[in-house]
Short mmCIF file of C-alpha atoms in Angstrom, two decimals:
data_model
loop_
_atom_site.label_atom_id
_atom_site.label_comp_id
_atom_site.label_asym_id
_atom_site.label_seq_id
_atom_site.Cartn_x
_atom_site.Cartn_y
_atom_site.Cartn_z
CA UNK A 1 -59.92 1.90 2.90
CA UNK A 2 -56.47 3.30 1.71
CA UNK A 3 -56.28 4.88 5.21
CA UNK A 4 -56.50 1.58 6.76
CA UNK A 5 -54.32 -0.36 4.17
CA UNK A 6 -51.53 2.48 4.74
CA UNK A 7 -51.86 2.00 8.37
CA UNK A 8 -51.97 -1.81 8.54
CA UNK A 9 -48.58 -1.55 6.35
CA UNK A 10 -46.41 0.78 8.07
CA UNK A 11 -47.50 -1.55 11.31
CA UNK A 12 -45.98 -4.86 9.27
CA UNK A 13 -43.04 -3.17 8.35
CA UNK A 14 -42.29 -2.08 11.98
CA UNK A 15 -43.22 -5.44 13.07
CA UNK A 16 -41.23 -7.11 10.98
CA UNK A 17 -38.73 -4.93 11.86
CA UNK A 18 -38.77 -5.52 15.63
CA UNK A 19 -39.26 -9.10 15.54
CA UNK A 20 -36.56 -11.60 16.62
CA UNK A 21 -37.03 -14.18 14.55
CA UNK A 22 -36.99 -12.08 11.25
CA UNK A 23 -33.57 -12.93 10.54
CA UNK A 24 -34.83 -16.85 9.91
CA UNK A 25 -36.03 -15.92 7.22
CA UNK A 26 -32.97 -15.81 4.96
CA UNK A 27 -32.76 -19.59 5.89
CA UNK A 28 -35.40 -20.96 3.42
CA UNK A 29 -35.47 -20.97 0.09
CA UNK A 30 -38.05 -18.31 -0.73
CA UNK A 31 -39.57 -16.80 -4.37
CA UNK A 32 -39.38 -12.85 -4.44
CA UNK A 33 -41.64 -10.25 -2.09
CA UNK A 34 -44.08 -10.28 -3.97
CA UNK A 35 -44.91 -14.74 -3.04
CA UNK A 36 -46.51 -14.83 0.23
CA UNK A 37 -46.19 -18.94 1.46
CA UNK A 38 -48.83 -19.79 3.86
CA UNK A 39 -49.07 -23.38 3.66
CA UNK A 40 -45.91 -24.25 5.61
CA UNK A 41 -49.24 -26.14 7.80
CA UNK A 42 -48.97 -28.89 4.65
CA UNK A 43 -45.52 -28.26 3.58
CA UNK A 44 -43.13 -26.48 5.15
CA UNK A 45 -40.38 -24.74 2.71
CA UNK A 46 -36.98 -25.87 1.52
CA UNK A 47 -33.94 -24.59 4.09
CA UNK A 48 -31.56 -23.11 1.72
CA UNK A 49 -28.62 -25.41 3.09
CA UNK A 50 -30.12 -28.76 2.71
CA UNK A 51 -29.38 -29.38 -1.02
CA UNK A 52 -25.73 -29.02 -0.91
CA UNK A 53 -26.08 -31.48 2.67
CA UNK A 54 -27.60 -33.91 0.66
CA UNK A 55 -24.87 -34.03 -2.08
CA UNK A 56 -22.91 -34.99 0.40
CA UNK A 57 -24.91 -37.70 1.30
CA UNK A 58 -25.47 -38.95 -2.40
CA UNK A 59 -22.03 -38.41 -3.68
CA UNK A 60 -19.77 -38.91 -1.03
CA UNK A 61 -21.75 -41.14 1.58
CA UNK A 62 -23.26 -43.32 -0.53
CA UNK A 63 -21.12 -43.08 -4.32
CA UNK A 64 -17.81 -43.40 -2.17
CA UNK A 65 -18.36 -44.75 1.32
CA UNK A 66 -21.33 -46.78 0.36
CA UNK A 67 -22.16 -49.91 2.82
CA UNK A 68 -19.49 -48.24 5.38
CA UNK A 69 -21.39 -44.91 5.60
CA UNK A 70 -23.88 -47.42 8.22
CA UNK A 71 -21.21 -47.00 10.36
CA UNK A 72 -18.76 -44.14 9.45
CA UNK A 73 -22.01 -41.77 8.28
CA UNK A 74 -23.74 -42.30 11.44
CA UNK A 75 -26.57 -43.60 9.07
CA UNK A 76 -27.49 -46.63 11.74
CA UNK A 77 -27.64 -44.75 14.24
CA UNK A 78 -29.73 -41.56 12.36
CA UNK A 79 -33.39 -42.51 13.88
CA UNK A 80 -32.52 -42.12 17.65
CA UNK A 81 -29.86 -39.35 16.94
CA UNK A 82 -32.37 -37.11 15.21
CA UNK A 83 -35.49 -38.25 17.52
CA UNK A 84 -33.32 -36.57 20.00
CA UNK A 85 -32.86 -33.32 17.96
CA UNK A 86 -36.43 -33.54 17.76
CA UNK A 87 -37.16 -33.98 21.43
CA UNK A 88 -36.81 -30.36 22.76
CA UNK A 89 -39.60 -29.56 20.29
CA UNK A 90 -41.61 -31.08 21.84
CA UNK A 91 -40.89 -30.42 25.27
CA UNK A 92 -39.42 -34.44 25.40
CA UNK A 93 -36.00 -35.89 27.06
CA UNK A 94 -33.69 -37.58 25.09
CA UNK A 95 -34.22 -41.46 24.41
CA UNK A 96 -38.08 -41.20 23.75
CA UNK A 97 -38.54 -39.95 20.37
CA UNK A 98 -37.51 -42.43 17.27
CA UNK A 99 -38.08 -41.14 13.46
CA UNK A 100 -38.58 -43.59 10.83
CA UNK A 101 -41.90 -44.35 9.02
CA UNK A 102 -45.03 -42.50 7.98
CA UNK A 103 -47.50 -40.49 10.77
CA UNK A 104 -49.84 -43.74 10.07
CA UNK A 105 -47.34 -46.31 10.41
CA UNK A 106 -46.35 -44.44 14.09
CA UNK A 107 -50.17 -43.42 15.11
CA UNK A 108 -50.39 -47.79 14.04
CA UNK A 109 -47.91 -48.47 16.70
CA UNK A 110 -49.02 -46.00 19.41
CA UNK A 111 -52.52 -47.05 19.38
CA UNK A 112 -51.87 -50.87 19.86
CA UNK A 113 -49.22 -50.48 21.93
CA UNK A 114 -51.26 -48.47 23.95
CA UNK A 115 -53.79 -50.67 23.90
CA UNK A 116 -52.10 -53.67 24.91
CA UNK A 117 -50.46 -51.59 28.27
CA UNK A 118 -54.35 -51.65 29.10
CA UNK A 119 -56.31 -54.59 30.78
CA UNK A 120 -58.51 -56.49 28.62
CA UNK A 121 -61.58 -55.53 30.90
CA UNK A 122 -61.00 -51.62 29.31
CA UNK A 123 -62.20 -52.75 25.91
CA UNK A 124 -62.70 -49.09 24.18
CA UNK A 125 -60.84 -46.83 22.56
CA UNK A 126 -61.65 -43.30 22.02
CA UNK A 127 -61.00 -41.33 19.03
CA UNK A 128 -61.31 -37.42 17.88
CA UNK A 129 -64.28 -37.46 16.02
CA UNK A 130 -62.51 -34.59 14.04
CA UNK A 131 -59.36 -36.07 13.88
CA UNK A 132 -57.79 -36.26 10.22
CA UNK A 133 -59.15 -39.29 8.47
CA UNK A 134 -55.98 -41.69 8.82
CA UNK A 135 -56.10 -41.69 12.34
CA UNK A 136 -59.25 -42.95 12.66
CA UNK A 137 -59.22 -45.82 9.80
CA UNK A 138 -55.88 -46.48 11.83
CA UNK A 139 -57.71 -46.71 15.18
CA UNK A 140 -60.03 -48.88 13.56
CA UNK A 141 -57.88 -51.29 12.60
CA UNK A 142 -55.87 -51.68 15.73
CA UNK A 143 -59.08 -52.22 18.01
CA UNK A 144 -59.74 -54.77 15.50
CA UNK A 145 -56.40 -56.00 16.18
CA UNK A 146 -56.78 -55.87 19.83
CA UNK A 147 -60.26 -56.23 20.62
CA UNK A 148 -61.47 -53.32 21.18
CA UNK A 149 -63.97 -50.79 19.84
CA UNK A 150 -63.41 -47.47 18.75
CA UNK A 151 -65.55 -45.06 20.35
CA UNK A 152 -66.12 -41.13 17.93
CA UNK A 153 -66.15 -38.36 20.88
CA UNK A 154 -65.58 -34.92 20.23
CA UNK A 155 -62.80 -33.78 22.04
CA UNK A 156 -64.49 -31.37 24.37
CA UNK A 157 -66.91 -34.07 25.22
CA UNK A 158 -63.51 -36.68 26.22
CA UNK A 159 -63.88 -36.40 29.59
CA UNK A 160 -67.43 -37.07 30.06
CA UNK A 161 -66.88 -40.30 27.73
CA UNK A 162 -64.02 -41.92 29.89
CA UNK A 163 -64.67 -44.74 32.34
CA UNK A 164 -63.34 -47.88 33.11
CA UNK A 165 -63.85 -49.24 29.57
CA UNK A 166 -61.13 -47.02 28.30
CA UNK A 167 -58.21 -48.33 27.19
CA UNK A 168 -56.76 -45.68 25.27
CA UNK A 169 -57.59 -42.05 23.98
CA UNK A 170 -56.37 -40.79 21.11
CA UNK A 171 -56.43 -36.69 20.30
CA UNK A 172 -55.05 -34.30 17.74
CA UNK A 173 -53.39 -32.08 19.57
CA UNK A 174 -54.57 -28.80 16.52
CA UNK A 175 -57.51 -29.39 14.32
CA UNK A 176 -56.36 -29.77 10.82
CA UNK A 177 -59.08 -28.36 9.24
CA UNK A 178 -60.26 -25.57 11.86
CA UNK A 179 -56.76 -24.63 13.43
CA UNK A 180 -58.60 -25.53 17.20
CA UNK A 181 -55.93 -26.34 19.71
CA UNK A 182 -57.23 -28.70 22.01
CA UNK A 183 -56.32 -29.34 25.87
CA UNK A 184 -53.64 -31.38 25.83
CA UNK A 185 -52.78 -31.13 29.40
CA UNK A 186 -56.56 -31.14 30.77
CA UNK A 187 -57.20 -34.17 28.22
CA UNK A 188 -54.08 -36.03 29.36
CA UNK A 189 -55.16 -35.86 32.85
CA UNK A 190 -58.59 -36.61 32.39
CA UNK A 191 -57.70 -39.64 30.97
CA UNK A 192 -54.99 -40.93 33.60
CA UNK A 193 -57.60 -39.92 36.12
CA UNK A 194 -60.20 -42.69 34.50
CA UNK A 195 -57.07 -45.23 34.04
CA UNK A 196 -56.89 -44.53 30.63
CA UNK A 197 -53.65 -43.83 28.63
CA UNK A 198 -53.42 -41.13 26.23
CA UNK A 199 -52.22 -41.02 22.71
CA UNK A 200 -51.59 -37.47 21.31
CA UNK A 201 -50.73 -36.66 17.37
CA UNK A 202 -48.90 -33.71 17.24
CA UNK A 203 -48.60 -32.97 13.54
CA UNK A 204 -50.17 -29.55 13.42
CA UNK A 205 -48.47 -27.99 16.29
CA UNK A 206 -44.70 -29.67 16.94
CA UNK A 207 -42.63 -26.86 15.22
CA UNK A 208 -45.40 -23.87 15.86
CA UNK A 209 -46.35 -24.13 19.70
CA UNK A 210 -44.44 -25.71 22.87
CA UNK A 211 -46.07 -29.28 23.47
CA UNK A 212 -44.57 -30.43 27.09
CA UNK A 213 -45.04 -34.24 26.73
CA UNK A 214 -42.78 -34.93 29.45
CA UNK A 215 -44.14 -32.12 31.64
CA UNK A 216 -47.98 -32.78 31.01
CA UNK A 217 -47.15 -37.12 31.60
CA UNK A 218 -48.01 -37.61 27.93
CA UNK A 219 -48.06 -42.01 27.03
CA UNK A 220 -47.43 -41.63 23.58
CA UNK A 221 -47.13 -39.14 20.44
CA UNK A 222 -46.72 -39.13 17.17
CA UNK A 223 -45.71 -36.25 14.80
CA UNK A 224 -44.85 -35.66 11.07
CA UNK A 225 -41.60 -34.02 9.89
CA UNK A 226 -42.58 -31.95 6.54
CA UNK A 227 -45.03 -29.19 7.65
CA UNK A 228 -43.79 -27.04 11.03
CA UNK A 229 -40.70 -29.09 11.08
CA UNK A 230 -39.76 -28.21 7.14
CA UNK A 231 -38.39 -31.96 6.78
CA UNK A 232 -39.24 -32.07 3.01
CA UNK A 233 -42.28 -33.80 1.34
CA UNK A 234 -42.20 -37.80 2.51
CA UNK A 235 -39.40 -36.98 5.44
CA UNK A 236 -39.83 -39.49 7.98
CA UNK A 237 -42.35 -39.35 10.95
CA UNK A 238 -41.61 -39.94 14.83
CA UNK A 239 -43.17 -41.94 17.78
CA UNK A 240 -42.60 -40.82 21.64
CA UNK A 241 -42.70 -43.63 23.98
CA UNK A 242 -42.57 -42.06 27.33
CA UNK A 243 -39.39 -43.56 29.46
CA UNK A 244 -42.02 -45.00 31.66
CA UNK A 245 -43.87 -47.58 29.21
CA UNK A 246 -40.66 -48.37 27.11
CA UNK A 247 -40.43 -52.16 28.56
CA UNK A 248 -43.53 -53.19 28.44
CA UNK A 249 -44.17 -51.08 24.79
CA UNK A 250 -45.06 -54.17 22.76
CA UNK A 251 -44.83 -52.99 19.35
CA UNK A 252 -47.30 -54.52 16.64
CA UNK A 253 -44.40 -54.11 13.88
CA UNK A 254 -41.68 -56.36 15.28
CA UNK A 255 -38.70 -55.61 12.61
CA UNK A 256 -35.37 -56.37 12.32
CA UNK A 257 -34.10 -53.17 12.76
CA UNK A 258 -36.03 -52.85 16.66
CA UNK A 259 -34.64 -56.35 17.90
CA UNK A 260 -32.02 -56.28 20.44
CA UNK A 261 -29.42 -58.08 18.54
CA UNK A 262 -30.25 -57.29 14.72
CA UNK A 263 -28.09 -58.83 13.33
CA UNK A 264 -27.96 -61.53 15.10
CA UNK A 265 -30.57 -63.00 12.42
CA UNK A 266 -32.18 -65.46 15.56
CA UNK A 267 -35.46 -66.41 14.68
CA UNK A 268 -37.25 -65.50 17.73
CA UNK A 269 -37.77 -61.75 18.05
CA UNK A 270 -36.36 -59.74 21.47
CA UNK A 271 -37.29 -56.25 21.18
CA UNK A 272 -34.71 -53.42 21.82
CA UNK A 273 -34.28 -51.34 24.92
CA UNK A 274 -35.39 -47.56 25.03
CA UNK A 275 -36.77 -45.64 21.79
CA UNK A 276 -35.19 -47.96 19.43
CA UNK A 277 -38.02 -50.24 20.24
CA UNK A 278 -40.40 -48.17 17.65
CA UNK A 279 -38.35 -49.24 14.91
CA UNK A 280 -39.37 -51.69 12.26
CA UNK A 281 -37.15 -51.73 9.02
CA UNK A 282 -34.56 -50.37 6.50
CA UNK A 283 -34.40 -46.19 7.23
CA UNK A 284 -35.09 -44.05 4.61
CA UNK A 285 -31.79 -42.54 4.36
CA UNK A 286 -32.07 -39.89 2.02
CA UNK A 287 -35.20 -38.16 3.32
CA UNK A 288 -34.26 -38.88 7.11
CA UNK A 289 -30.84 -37.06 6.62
CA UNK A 290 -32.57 -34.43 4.66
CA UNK A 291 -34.65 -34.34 7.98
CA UNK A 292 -31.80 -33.58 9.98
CA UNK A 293 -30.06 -31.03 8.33
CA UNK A 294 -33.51 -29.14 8.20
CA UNK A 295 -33.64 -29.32 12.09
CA UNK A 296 -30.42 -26.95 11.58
CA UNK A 297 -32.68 -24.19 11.18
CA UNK A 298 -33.89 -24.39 14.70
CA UNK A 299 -30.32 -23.96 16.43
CA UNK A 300 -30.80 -21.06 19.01
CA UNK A 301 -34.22 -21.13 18.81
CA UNK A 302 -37.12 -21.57 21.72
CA UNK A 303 -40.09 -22.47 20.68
CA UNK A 304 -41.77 -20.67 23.27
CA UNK A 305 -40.81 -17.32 20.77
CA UNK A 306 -41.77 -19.11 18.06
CA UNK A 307 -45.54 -19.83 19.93
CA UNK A 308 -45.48 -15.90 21.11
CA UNK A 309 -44.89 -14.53 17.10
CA UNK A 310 -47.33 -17.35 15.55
CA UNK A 311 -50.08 -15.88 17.77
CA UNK A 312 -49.17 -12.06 16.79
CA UNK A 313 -48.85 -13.12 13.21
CA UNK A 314 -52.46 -14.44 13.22
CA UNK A 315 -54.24 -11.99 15.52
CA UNK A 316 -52.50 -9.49 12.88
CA UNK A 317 -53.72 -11.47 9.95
CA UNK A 318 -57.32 -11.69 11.51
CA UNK A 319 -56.99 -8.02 11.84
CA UNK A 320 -56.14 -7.08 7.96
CA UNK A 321 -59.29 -9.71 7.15
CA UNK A 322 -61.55 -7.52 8.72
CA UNK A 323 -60.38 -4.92 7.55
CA UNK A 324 -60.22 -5.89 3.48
CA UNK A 325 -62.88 -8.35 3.55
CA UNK A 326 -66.40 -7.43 3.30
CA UNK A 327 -68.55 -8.75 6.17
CA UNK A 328 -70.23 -11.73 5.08
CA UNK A 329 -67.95 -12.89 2.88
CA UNK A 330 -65.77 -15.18 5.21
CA UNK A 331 -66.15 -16.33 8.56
CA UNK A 332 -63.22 -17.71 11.01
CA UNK A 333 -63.59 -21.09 12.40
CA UNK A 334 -59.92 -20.57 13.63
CA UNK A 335 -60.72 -19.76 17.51
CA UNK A 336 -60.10 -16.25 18.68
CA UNK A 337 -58.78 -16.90 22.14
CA UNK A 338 -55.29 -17.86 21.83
CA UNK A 339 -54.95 -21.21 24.49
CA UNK A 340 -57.53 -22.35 21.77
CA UNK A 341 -55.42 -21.76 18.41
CA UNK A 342 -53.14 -23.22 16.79
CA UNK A 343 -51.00 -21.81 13.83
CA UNK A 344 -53.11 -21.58 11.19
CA UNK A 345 -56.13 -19.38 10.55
CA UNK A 346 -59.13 -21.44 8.65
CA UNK A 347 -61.90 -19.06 7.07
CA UNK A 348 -65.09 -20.54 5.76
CA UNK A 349 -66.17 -18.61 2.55
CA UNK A 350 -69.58 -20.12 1.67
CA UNK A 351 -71.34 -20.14 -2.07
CA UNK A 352 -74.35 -18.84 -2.12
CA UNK A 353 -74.15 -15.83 0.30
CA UNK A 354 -72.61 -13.25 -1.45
CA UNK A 355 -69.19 -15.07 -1.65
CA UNK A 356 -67.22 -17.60 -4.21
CA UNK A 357 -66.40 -21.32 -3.92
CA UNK A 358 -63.59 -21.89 -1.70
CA UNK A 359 -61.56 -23.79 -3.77
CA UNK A 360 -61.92 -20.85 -6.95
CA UNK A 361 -60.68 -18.03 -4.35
CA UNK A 362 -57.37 -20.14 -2.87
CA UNK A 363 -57.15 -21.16 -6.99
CA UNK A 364 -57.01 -17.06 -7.69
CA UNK A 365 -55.38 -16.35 -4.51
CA UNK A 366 -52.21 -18.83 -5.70
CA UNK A 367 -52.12 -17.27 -8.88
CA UNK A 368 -51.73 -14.01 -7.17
CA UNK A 369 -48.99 -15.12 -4.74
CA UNK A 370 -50.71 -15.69 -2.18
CA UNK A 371 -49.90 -19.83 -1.52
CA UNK A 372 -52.29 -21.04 1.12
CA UNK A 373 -54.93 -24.67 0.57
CA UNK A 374 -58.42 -25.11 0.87
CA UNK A 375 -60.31 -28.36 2.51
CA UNK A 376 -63.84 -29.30 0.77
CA UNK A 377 -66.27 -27.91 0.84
CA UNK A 378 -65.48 -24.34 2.09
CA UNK A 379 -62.55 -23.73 4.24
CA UNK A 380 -59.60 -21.91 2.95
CA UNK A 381 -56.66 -22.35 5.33
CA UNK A 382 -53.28 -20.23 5.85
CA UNK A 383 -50.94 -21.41 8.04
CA UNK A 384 -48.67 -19.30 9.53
CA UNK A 385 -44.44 -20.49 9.58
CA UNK A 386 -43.30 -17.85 12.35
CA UNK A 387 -39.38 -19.25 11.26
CA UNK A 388 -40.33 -17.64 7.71
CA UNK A 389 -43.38 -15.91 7.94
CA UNK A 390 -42.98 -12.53 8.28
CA UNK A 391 -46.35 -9.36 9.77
CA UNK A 392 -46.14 -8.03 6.05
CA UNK A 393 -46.83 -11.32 4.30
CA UNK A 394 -49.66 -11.38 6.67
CA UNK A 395 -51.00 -8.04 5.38
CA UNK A 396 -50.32 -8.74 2.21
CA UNK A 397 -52.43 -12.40 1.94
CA UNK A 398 -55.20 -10.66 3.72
CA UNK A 399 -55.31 -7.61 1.00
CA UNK A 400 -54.97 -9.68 -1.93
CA UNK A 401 -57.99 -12.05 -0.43
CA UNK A 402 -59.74 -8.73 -0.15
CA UNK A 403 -59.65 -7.96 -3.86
CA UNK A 404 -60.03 -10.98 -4.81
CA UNK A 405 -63.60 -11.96 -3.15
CA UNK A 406 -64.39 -7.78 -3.81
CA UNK A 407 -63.86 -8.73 -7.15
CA UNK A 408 -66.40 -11.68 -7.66
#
């Protein structure tokens, strides 16, 4: 064991050494060496320059400028400025992506909207049956809204579900709980082939992986801001309307703030050209500016590096498991091939077979310094920030989860 341990070190530090994107790291606000964060999947961590950028905001845009900073801050214009900062990420042009509102709010308006663009004839809609819970109470509610049905299909079985009932599909692009990429491009296809449009929520993998939603003729997307993207707990969420469906988009959330002439104060709504369309009230100021000057983090970088490290860092980190961890004692559910990964690695460590409750290892493991989360009843998951995550934090999480299921 110390053989291996030595040898799976000295290979971090010379991967760490020759990676590219090492030099990120002095970006974030990190603890010491010895803190290994691996749940940048849930939250991603604080960029060291955003506090003093929001001081600026709070003390001189809004204590001195106040009601001018709409105009002189930029602050009206923030959700279509910073949806296009955002864009490149996920392989979008500019004048498709608007942030404001939560992931639910956006996945709200997607779905219906979507829905609508259908005939009434296609009266399904089809949902993950994995997907993380929101969506689908969200789905619900907007077939409700329009009509429709949801339809539960596993997302390798989509294709075989679509027909000419289909209105709308709607997919996590990476598992939450498993770390499976799905198909995004085979998916999207399938679905346009059966007349279907297709809804994709990219919250596990914009920030970690290239997403091509232009390229791969994407309808819609939505996306939160606070895990890959580091936007801070709360930051606002986006919504991709692709160019193509922008004038007919009929939002179910007609706000002020999305009409064409707001404040024009007419009572009869007239919806906004282009992404300002996905709009609906007041934005969240604070947390959306704290947004952008996170997104400073990713100046000069491609995301296609970012994809190529996430995958080393995790086929390393798979690596050190099996090499610290007693067989038996965990199992990945995190796909080995890497089209089929996101960037997290999800281990199931099952009571009852030699190993401890999930939720007392990641409690130990946090206590150690090794930050990652657990989902009931048995998964721990570690999610892997390639911005700040470096091949000997890697080592590291896997050794200390090692000692610590040796231990029980």
């Amino acid at each position: 064991m110390s053989d291996a341990l030595n040898d799976l070190q000295r290979r971090a530090v010379a991967l760490d050494s020759a990676d590219p994107l090492a030099k990120h790291r002095e970006l974030f606000a990190l603890d010491d060496a010895e803190t290994v964060y691996l749940d940048g999947n849930s939250l991603g961590a604080l960029p060291r320059h955003v506090p003093e950028r929001i001081a600026d905001v709070i003390t001189r845009q809004w204590g001195e400028l106040r009601i001018r900073s709409w105009d002189e801050s930029g602050w009206w214009t923030a959700p279509e400025r910073i949806g296009d900062r955002i864009a490149p990420l996920v392989g979008a042009a500019a004048g498709q992506v608007v942030v404001g509102d939560s992931t639910s709010v956006n996945v709200f308006k997607a779905v219906v909207g979507a829905a609508r663009l259908a005939p009434e004839s296609r009266d399904e809609i089809l949902v993950d049956a994995s997907t993380f819970p929101t969506d689908g109470y969200i789905a619900e509610s907007a077939a409700r809204m329009t009509g429709r049905r949801v339809v539960p299909v596993a997302p390798a079985d989509l294709p075989a579900a679509l027909g000419p009932r289909t209105a709308a599909v709607l997919v996590n692009h990476v598992d939450y709980r498993t770390g499976r990429r799905h198909d995004l491009p085979g998916l999207t296809a399938a679905a346009h082939e059966a007349g279907a449009l297709a809804v994709w929520d990219l919250c596990h993998s914009a920030g970690a992986l290239p997403v091509g939603l232009d390229a791969h003729g994407v309808d819609f997307a939505v996306g939160c801001t606070y895990k890959y993207l580091n936007g801070g707990p709360g930051s606002p969420a986006y919504l991709y309307v692709a160019e193509r469906h922008q004038a007919a988009f009929d939002s179910p959330l007609p706000g002020w703030n999305s009409h064409s002439d707001p404040f024009g104060m007419t009572p009869a709504y007239a919806p906004a050209d282009g992404a300002a369309r996905g709009r609906v009230g007041t934005p969240d100021i604070l947390s959306m500016l704290a947004l952008e000057a996170a997104l400073d983090v990713w100046e000069g970088v491609a995301v296609e590096d970012v994809r190529e490290k996430s995958l080393a860092l995790t086929d390393f980190f798979l690596e050190c498991v099996d090499a610290y961890v007693p067989r038996g004692l965990v199992t990945s559910v995190t796909p080995a091939a890497h089209e089929e990964r996101g960037s997290q690695v999800s281990l199931r460590c099952e009571a009852g077979s030699g190993g401890r409750e999930a939720a007392d290892v990641m409690r130990e493991l946090i206590a150690r310094g090794v930050v990652g989360d657990f989902r009931r009843p048995d998964v721990l998951r570690f999610g892997f920030t390639p911005l700040y995550v470096g091949f000997a934090d890697a080592e590291r999480a896997a050794r200390v989860l090692g000692e610590v299921l040796v231990k029980s």
